[in-house]
Coordinates of C-alpha atoms and ligand atoms in Angstrom, one line a residue:
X21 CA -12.0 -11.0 -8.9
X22 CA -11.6 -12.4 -5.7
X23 CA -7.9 -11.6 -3.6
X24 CA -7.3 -13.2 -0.3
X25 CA -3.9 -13.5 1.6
X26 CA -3.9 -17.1 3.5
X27 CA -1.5 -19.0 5.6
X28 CA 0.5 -21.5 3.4
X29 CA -1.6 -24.5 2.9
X30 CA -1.9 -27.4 0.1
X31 CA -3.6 -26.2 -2.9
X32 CA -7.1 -27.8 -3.7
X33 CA -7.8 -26.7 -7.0
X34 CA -6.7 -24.1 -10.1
X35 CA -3.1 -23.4 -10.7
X36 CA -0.4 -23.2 -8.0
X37 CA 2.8 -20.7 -8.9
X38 CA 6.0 -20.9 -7.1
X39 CA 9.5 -19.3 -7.9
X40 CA 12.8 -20.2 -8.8
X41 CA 16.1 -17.8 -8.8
X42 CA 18.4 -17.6 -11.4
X43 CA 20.3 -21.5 -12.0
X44 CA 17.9 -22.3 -11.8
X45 CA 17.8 -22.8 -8.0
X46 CA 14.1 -23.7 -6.9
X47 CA 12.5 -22.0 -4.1
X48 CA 11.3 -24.1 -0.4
X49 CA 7.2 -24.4 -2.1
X50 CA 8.7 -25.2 -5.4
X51 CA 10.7 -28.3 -4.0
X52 CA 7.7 -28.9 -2.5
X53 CA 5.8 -29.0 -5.7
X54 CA 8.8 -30.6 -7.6
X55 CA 8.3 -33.5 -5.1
X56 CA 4.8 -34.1 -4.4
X57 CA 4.5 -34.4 -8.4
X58 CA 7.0 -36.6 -8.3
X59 CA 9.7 -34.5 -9.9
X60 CA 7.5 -33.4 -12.4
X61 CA 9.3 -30.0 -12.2
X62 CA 12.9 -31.5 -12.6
X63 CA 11.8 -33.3 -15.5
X64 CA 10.3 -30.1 -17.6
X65 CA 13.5 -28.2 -16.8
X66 CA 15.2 -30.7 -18.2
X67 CA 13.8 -30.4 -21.9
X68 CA 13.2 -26.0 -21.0
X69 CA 15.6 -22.7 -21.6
X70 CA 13.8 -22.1 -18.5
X71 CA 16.9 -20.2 -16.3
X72 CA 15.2 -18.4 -13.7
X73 CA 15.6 -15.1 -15.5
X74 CA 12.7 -12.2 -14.3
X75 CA 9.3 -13.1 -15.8
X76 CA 10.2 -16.3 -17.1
X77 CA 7.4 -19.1 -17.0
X78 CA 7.7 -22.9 -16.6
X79 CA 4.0 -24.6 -16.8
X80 CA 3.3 -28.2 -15.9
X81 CA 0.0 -29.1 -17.2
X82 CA -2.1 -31.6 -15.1
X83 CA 0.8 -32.8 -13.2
X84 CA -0.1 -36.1 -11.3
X85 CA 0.4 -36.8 -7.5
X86 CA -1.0 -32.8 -7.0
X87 CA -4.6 -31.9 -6.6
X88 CA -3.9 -28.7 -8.8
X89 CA -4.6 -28.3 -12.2
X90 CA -1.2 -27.3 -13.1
X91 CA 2.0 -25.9 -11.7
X92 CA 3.6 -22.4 -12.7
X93 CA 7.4 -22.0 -11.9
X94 CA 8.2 -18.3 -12.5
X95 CA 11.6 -16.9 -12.4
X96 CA 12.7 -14.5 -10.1
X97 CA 15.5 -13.1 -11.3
X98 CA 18.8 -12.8 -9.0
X99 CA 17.8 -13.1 -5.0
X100 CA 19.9 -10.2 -4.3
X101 CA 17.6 -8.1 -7.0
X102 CA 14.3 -9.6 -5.7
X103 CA 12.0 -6.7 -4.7
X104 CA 8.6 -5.5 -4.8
X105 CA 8.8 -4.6 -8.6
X106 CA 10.5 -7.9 -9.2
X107 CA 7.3 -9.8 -7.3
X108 CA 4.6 -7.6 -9.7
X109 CA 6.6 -8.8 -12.5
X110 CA 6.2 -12.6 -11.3
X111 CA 2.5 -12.3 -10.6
X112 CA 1.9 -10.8 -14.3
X113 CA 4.1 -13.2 -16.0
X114 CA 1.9 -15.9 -14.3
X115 CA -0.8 -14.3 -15.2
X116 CA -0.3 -13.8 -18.8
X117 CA 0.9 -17.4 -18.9
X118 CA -3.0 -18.0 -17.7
X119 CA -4.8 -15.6 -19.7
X120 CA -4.4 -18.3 -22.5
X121 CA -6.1 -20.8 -20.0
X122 CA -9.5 -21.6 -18.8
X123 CA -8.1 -21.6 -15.4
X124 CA -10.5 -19.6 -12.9
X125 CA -8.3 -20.1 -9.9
X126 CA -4.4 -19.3 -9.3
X127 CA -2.5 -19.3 -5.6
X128 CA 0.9 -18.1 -5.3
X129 CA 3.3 -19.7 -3.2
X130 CA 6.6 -17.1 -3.8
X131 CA 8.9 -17.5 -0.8
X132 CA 10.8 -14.6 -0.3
X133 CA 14.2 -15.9 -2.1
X134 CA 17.6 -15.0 0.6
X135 CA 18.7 -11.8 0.8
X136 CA 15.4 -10.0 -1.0
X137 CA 14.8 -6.3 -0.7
X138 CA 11.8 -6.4 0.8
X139 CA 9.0 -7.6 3.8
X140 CA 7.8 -10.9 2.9
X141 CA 4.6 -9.0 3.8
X142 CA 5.0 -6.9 1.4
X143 CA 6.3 -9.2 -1.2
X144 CA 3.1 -10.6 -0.9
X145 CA 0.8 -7.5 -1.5
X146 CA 3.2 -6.5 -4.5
X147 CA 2.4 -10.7 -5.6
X148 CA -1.2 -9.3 -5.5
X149 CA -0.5 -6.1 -7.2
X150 CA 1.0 -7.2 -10.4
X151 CA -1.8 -10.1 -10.3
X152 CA -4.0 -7.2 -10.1
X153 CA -2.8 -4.6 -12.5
X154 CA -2.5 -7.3 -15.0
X155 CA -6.3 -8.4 -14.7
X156 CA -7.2 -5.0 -15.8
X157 CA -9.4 -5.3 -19.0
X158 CA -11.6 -2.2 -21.0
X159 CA -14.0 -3.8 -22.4
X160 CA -16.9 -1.2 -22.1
X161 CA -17.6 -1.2 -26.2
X162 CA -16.8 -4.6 -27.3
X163 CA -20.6 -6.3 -28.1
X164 CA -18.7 -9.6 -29.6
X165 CA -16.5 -12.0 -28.2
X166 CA -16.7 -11.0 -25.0
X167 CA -15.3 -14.1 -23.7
X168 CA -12.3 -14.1 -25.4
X169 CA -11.6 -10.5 -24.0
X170 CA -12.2 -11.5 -20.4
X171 CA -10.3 -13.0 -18.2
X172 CA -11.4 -16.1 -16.3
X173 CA -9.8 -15.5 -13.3
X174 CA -12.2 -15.7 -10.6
X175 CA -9.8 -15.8 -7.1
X176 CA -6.0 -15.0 -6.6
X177 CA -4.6 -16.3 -3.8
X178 CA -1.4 -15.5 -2.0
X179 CA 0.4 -18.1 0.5
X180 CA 2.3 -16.0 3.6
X181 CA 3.1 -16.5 6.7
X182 CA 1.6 -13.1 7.6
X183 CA -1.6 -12.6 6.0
X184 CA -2.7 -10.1 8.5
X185 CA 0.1 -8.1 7.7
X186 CA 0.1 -8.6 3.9
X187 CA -3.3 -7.6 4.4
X188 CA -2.5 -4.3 5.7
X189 CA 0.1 -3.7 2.7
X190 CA -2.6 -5.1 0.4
X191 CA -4.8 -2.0 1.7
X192 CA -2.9 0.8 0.3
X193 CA -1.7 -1.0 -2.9
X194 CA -5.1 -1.6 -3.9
X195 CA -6.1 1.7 -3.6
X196 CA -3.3 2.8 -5.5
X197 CA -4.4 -0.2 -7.9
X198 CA -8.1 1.6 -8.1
X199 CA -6.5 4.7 -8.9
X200 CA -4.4 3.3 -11.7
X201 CA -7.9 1.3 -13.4
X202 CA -9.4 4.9 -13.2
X203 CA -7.1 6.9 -15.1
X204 CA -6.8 4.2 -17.6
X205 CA -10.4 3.8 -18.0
X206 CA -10.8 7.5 -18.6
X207 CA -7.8 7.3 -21.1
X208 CA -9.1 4.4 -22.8
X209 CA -13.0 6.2 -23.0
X210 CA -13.8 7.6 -26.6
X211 CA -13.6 11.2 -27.1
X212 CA -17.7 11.3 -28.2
X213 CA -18.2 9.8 -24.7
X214 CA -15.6 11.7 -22.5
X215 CA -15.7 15.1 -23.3
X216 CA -15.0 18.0 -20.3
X217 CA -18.6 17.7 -18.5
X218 CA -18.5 14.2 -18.7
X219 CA -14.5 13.8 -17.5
X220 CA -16.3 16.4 -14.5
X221 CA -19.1 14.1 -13.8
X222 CA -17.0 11.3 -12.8
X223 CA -14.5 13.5 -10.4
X224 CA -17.8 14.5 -9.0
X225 CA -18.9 11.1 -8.5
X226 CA -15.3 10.7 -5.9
X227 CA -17.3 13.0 -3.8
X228 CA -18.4 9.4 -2.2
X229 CA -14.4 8.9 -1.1
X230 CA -15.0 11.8 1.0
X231 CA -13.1 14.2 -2.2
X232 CA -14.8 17.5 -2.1
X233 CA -15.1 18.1 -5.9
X234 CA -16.0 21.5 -7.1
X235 CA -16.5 22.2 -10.8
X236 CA -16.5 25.5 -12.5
X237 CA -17.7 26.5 -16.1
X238 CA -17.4 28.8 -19.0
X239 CA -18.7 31.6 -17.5
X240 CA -16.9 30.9 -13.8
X241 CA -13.8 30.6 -15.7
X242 CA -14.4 34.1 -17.8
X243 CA -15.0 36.2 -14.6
X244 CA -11.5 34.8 -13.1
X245 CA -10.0 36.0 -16.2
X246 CA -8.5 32.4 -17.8
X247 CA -8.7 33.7 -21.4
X248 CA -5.7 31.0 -22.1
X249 CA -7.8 28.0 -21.3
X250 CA -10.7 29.5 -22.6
X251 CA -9.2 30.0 -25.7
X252 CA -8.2 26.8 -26.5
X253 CA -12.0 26.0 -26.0
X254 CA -13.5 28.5 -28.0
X255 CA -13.9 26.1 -31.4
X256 CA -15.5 23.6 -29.3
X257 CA -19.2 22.8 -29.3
X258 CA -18.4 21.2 -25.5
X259 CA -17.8 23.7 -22.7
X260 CA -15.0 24.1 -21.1
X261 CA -14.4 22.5 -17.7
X262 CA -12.3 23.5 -14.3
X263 CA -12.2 20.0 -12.2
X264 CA -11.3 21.4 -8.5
X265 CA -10.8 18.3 -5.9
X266 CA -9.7 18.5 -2.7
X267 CA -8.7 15.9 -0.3
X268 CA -8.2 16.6 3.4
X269 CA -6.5 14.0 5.4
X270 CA -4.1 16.0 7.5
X271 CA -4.3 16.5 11.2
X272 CA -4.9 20.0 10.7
X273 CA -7.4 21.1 8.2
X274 CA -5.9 24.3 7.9
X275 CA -2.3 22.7 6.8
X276 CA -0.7 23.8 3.9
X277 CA -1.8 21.3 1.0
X278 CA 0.1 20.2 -1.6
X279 CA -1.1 20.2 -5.5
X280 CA -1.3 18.8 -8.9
X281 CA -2.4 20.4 -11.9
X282 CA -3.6 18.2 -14.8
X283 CA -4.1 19.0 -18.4
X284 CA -7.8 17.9 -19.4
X285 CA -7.5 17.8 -23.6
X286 CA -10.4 15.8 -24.3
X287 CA -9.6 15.7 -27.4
X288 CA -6.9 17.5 -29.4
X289 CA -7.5 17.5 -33.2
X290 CA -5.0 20.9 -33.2
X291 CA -7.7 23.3 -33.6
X292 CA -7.2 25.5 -36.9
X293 CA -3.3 24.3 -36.3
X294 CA -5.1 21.4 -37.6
X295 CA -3.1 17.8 -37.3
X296 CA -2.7 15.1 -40.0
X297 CA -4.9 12.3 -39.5
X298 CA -2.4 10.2 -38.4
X299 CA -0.8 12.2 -35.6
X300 CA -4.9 13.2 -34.6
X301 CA -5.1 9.6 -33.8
X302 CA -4.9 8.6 -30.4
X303 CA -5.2 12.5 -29.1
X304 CA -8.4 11.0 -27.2
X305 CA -5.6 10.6 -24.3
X306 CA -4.5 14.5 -24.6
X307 CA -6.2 14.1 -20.7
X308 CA -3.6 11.7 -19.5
X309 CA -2.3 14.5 -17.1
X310 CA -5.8 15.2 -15.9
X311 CA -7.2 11.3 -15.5
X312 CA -3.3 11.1 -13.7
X313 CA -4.2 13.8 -11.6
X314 CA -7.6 12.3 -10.7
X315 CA -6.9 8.7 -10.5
X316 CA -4.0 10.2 -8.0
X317 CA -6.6 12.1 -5.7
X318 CA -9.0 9.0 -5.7
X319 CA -6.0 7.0 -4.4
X320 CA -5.3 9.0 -1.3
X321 CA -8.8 9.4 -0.5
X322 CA -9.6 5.5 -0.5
X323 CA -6.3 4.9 1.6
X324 CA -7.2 8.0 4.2
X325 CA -3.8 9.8 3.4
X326 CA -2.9 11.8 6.4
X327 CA -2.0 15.4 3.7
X328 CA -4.2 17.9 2.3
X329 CA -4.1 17.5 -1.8
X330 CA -5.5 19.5 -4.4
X331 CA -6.0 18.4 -7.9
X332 CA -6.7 20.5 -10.6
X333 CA -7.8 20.1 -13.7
X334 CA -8.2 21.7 -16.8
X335 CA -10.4 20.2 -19.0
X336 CA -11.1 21.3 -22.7
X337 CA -11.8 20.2 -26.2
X338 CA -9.3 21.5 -29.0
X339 CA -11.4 22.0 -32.3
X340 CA -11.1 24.6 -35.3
X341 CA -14.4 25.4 -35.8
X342 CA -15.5 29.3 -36.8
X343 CA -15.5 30.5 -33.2
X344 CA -12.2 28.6 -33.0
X345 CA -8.9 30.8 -31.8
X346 CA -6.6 31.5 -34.8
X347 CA -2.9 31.3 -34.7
X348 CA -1.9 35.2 -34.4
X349 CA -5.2 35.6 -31.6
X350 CA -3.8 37.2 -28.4
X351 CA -5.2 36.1 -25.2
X352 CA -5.1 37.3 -22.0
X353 CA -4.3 34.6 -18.8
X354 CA -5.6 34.9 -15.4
X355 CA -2.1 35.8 -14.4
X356 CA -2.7 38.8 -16.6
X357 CA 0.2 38.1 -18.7
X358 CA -0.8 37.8 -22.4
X359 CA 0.1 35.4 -25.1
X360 CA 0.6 35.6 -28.5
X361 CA -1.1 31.8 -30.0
X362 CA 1.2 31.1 -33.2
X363 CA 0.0 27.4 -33.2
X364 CA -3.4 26.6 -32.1
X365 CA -1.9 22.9 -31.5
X366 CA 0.5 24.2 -28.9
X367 CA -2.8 24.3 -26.5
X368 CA -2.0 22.1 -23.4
X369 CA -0.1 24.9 -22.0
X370 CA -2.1 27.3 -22.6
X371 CA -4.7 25.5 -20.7
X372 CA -1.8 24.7 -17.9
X373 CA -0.7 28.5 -18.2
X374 CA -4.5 29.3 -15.7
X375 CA -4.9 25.9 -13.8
X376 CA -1.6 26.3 -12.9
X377 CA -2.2 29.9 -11.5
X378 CA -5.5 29.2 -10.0
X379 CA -4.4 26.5 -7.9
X380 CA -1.3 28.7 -6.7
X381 CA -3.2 31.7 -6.2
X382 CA -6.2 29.8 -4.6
X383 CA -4.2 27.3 -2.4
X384 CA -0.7 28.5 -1.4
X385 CA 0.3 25.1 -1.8
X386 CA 3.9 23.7 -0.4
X387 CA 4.6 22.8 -4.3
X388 CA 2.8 22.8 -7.5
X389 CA 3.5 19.4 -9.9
X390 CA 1.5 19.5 -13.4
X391 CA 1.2 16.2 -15.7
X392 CA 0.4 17.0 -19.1
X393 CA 0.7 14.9 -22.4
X394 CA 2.7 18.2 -23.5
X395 CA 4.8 17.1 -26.3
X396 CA 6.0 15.2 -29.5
X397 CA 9.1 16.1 -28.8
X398 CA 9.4 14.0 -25.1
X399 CA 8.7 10.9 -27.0
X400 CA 11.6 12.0 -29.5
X401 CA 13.8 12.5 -26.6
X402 CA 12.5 9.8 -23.9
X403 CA 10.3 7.5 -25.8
X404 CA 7.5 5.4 -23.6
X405 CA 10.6 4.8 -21.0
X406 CA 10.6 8.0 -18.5
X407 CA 8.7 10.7 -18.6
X408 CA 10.5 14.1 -18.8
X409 CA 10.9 16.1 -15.7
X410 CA 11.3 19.9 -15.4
X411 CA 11.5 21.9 -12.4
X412 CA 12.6 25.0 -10.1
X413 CA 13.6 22.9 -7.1
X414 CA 16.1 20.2 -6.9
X415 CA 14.4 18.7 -3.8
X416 CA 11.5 18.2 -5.1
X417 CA 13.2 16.8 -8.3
X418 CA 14.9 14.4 -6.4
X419 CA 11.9 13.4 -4.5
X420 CA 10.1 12.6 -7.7
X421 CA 13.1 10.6 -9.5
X422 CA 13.1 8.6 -5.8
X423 CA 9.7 8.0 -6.0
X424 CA 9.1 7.3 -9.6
X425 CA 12.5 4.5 -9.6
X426 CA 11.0 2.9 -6.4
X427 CA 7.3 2.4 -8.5
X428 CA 8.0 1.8 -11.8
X429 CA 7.4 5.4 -12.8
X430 CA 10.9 6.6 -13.8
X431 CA 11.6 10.4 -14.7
X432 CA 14.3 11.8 -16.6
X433 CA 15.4 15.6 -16.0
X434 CA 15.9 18.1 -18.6
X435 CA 17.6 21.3 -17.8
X436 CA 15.6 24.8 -17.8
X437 CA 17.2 28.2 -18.2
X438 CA 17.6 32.1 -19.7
X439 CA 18.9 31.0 -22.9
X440 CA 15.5 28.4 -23.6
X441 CA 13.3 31.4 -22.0
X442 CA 14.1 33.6 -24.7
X443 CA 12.9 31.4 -27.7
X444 CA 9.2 32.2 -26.1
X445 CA 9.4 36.0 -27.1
X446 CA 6.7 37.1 -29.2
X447 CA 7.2 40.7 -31.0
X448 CA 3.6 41.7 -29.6
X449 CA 2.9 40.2 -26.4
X450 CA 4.4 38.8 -23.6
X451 CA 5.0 35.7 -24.8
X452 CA 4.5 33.1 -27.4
X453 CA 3.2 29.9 -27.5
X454 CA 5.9 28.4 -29.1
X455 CA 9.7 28.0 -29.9
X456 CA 11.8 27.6 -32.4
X457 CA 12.2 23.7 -33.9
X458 CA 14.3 22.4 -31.4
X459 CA 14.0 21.9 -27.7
X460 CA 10.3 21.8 -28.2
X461 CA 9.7 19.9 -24.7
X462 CA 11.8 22.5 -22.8
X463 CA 10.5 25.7 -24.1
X464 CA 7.1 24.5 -23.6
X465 CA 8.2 23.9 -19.9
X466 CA 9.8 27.2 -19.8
X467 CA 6.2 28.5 -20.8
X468 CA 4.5 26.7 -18.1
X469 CA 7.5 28.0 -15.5
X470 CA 5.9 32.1 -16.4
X471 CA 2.7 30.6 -14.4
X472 CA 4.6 29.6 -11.2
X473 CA 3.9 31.8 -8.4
X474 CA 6.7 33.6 -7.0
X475 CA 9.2 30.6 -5.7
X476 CA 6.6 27.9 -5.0
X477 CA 8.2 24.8 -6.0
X478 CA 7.2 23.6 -9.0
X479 CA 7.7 20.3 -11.5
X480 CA 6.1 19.5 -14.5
X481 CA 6.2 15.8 -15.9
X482 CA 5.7 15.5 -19.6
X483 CA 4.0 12.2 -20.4
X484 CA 3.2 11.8 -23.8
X485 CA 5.3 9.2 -24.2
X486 CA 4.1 7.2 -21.2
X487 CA 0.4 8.3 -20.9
X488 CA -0.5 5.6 -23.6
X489 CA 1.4 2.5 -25.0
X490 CA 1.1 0.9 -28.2
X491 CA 3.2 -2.0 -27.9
X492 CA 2.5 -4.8 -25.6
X493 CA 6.3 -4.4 -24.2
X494 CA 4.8 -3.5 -20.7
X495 CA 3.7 -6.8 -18.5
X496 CA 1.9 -4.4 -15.7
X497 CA 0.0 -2.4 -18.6
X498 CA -2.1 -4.6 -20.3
X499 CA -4.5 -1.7 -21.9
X500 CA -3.4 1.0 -24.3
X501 CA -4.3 3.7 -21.3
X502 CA -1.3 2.9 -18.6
X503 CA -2.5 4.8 -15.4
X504 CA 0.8 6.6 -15.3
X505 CA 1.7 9.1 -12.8
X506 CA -1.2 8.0 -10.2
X507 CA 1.7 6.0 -8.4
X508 CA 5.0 8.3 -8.9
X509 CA 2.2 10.8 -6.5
X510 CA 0.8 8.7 -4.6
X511 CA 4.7 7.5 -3.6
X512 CA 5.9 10.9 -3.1
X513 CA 3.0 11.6 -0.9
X514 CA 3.5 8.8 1.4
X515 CA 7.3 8.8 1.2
X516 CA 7.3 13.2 2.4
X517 CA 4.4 14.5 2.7
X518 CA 2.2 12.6 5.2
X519 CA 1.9 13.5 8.6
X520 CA 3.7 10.7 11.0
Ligands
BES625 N1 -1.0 16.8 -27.3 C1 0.1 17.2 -28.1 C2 1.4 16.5 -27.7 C3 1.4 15.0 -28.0 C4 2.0 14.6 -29.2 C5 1.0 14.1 -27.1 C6 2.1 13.2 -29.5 C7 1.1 12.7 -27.3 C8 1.7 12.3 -28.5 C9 0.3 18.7 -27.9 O1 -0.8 19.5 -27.7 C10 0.9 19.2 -29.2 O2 0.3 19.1 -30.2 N2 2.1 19.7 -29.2 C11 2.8 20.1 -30.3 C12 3.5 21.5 -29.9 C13 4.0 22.2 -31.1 C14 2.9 22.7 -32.0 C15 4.8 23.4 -30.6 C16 3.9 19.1 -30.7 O3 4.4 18.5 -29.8 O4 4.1 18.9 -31.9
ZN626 ZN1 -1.8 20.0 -29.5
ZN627 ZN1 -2.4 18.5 -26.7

């Protein structure tokens, strides 16, 4: 697909979108429209509920007097409220509207409405950026009916006064955009295709972005002592993966980097803790945290972030065959803290427990955040609508609620403490690796928080319930993988941790 940013100018062919606020009051290039079709607009309000609401759509078909195919009023929602979210949100809703269409060409003519919250340049890359998200398509397995899977878009087009500018927004979005497609692409890949070497053959292939990618095995991984992730392994016929990336875009090579830790579950059928069928469906995206993580790295690298990142990843396949750990095993972590496996299904942070502590230990990062698809319990608690925060640090907390309401990416927190801590006691070794029936999301955190190095910073985002999404609810996600977390970073990042 084909993105340009242009000065306003009359539109030749394809579809041509303007907006309207809530009134409905019609934009400047909507009036125009309105008139050069000779009220055409006017006259479909007339017999519409259309109001102007957020991602409502208006569509003229063929109207005369106008050399473009059709017209697309979208609703903007309240001027006052109009933002950069608000713009993706027009752009998909136009989209959608077209998906149903043969149309191959669309150009947007959204004036920024009085009073908006935002550039107009960057109203216009966020125009592009929900165009964009919502073109995103997984098709990779489909031999049939291709067509009908595919959209026909061939060139977006944005009208503003300051394409250069829009341009320069567009730059960073897009890459954020990129890093998005990947994680849902690896999300959406089958677990026979994607399994750890395979998930570490494509973080290899970022090498190109300028990522150094380093990737150890079994036998590196035994000698650092990471019995926990090796472990959850062990029943696997696939070897067990450690995904190291680093990005360095900091003035100073040497300055301190920050990091994020991803859990790498290929698949997770439970191992002996064995699932029922229905819940083992869909655990093809137990890596959510990991493709998060990775999409996340590939995002700074293609927009040159000025901060040194580190992701890590642990990547593993959870099967109960006879090598398989048992609920009752002991294992010993690279932290040397041991822990007592009561439920072989209760693996992500076990596999957290030594990518955590190897990217501490190895990096002395400024602060540690882990993404893992850690839970059932999160979705209990949060559904598909924020993904649970926990952390040490209230800055950093902050930071990542900031970031995560300014993208789309919103985080809830949930408390940690003593009284959660002591649910993980096991009667043999240091710990267990699970709690009691309730609070499952928070003693699993309180697990992961034994594997944070003396007071670095830490958070951990449980997305289970907003790695994947069933329901067609969300207009950006328009596959079941949703890229989430690769812009709640990439936010953070540019919002603190770049250098000026
Ligand atoms: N991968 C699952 C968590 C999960 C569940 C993710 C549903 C997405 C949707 C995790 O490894 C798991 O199985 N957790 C158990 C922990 C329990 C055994 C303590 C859970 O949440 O039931
Ligand atoms: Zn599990
Ligand atoms: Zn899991």
């Amino acid at each position: 697909m084909q993105l340009g940013f242009i000065a306003p100018s009359a539109v030749k062919s394809g579809a041509w979108v303007v907006g309207a606020t809530e009134g409905p009051t019609l934009l400047p290039a909507a009036r125009k429209a309105d008139k050069a079709s000779g009220g055409a607009i006017h006259r479909a309000l007339s017999v519409s509920r259309f109001t102007g609401k957020p991602a409502q759509v208006l569509e003229v078909i063929a109207p005369a007097g106008v050399q473009a195919t059709r017209i697309l009023l979208v609703g903007l929602g309240k001027s006052e409220d109009f933002d950069v979210n608000r713009a993706e949100g027009a752009a998909a809703a136009a989209l959608a509207k077209l998906s149903a269409t043969t149309e191959a060409e669309v150009s947007f003519e959204i004036d920024a409405p009085k009073g908006a919250k935002a550039k107009r340049a960057n109203l216009a890359a966020h125009l592009a950026m929900g165009a964009k998200l919502k073109t995103y398509t997984f098709n990779h397995y489909r031999t049939k009916d291709l067509a009908e899977h595919e959209s026909k878009l061939k060139k977006v087009t944005i009208f503003t006064d300051d394409p250069a500018a829009a341009k320069k927004a567009w730059s960073r979005c897009e890459a954020v955009a990129e890093g998005m497609f990947l994680a849902r692409d690896l999300v959406n890949e089958p677990p026979n295709i994607l399994f750890p070497e395979e998930f570490a053959r494509r973080a290899k292939a970022l090498a190109k972005l300028g990522l150094k990618v380093e990737v150890l095995g079994a036998a590196a991984m035994r000698k650092l002592g990471m019995g926990a992730l090796l472990g959850v392994g062990q029943g696997s016929e696939r070897e067990s993966q450690l995904v190291v990336m680093q990005w360095q875009g900091a003035r100073k090579k040497t300055a301190q980097p920050i990091a994020f830790v991803g859990k790498g579950v290929c698949f997770d059928s439970g191992g002996l803790s064995l699932k029922p069928g229905a819940s083992m469906m869909g655990m093809k995206g137990d890596m959510g945290g990991g493709a998060a993580v990775m999409g996340a790295m590939r995002a700074l690298a293609m927009r040159k972030a000025r901060v040194n990142a580190v992701g890590v990843i642990g990547l593993v396949e959870n099967m109960p065959d006879g090598k398989a750990q048992r609920p009752d095993d002991v294992v010993k972590s690279m932290s040397g803290q041991t822990i007592e496996v009561l439920n072989t299904d209760a693996e992500g942070r076990l596999v957290l427990a030594d990518a955590l502590w190897y990217a501490q230990t190895r990096f002395k990062p400024k602060f540690v955040i882990d993404l893992a698809t850690l839970t059932g319990a999160i979705l209990i608690a949060l559904g598909g609508e924020h993904a649970g925060l926990f952390s040490n640090d209230d800055k950093l907390s902050e930071r990542l609620a900031e970031a995560g309401k300014a993208v789309g990416e919103p985080v809830w927190r949930l408390p940690l403490g003593g009284g959660y801590d002591k649910l993980i006691k096991s009667k043999i070794a240091d710990m267990k690796n699970i709690g009691g029936p309730s609070a499952g999301s928070i003693t699993a955190a309180q697990f992961l928080q034994r594997f944070v190095v003396d007071k670095t910073p830490w958070a951990h985002l449980d997305i289970a319930g907003v790695a994947w999404q069933d329901s067609e609810q969300k207009p950006l996600i328009p596959s079941w993988g949703t890229g989430w977390g690769v812009r709640i970073l990439d936010r953070l990042v540019e919002d603190h941790y770049e250098d000026r």
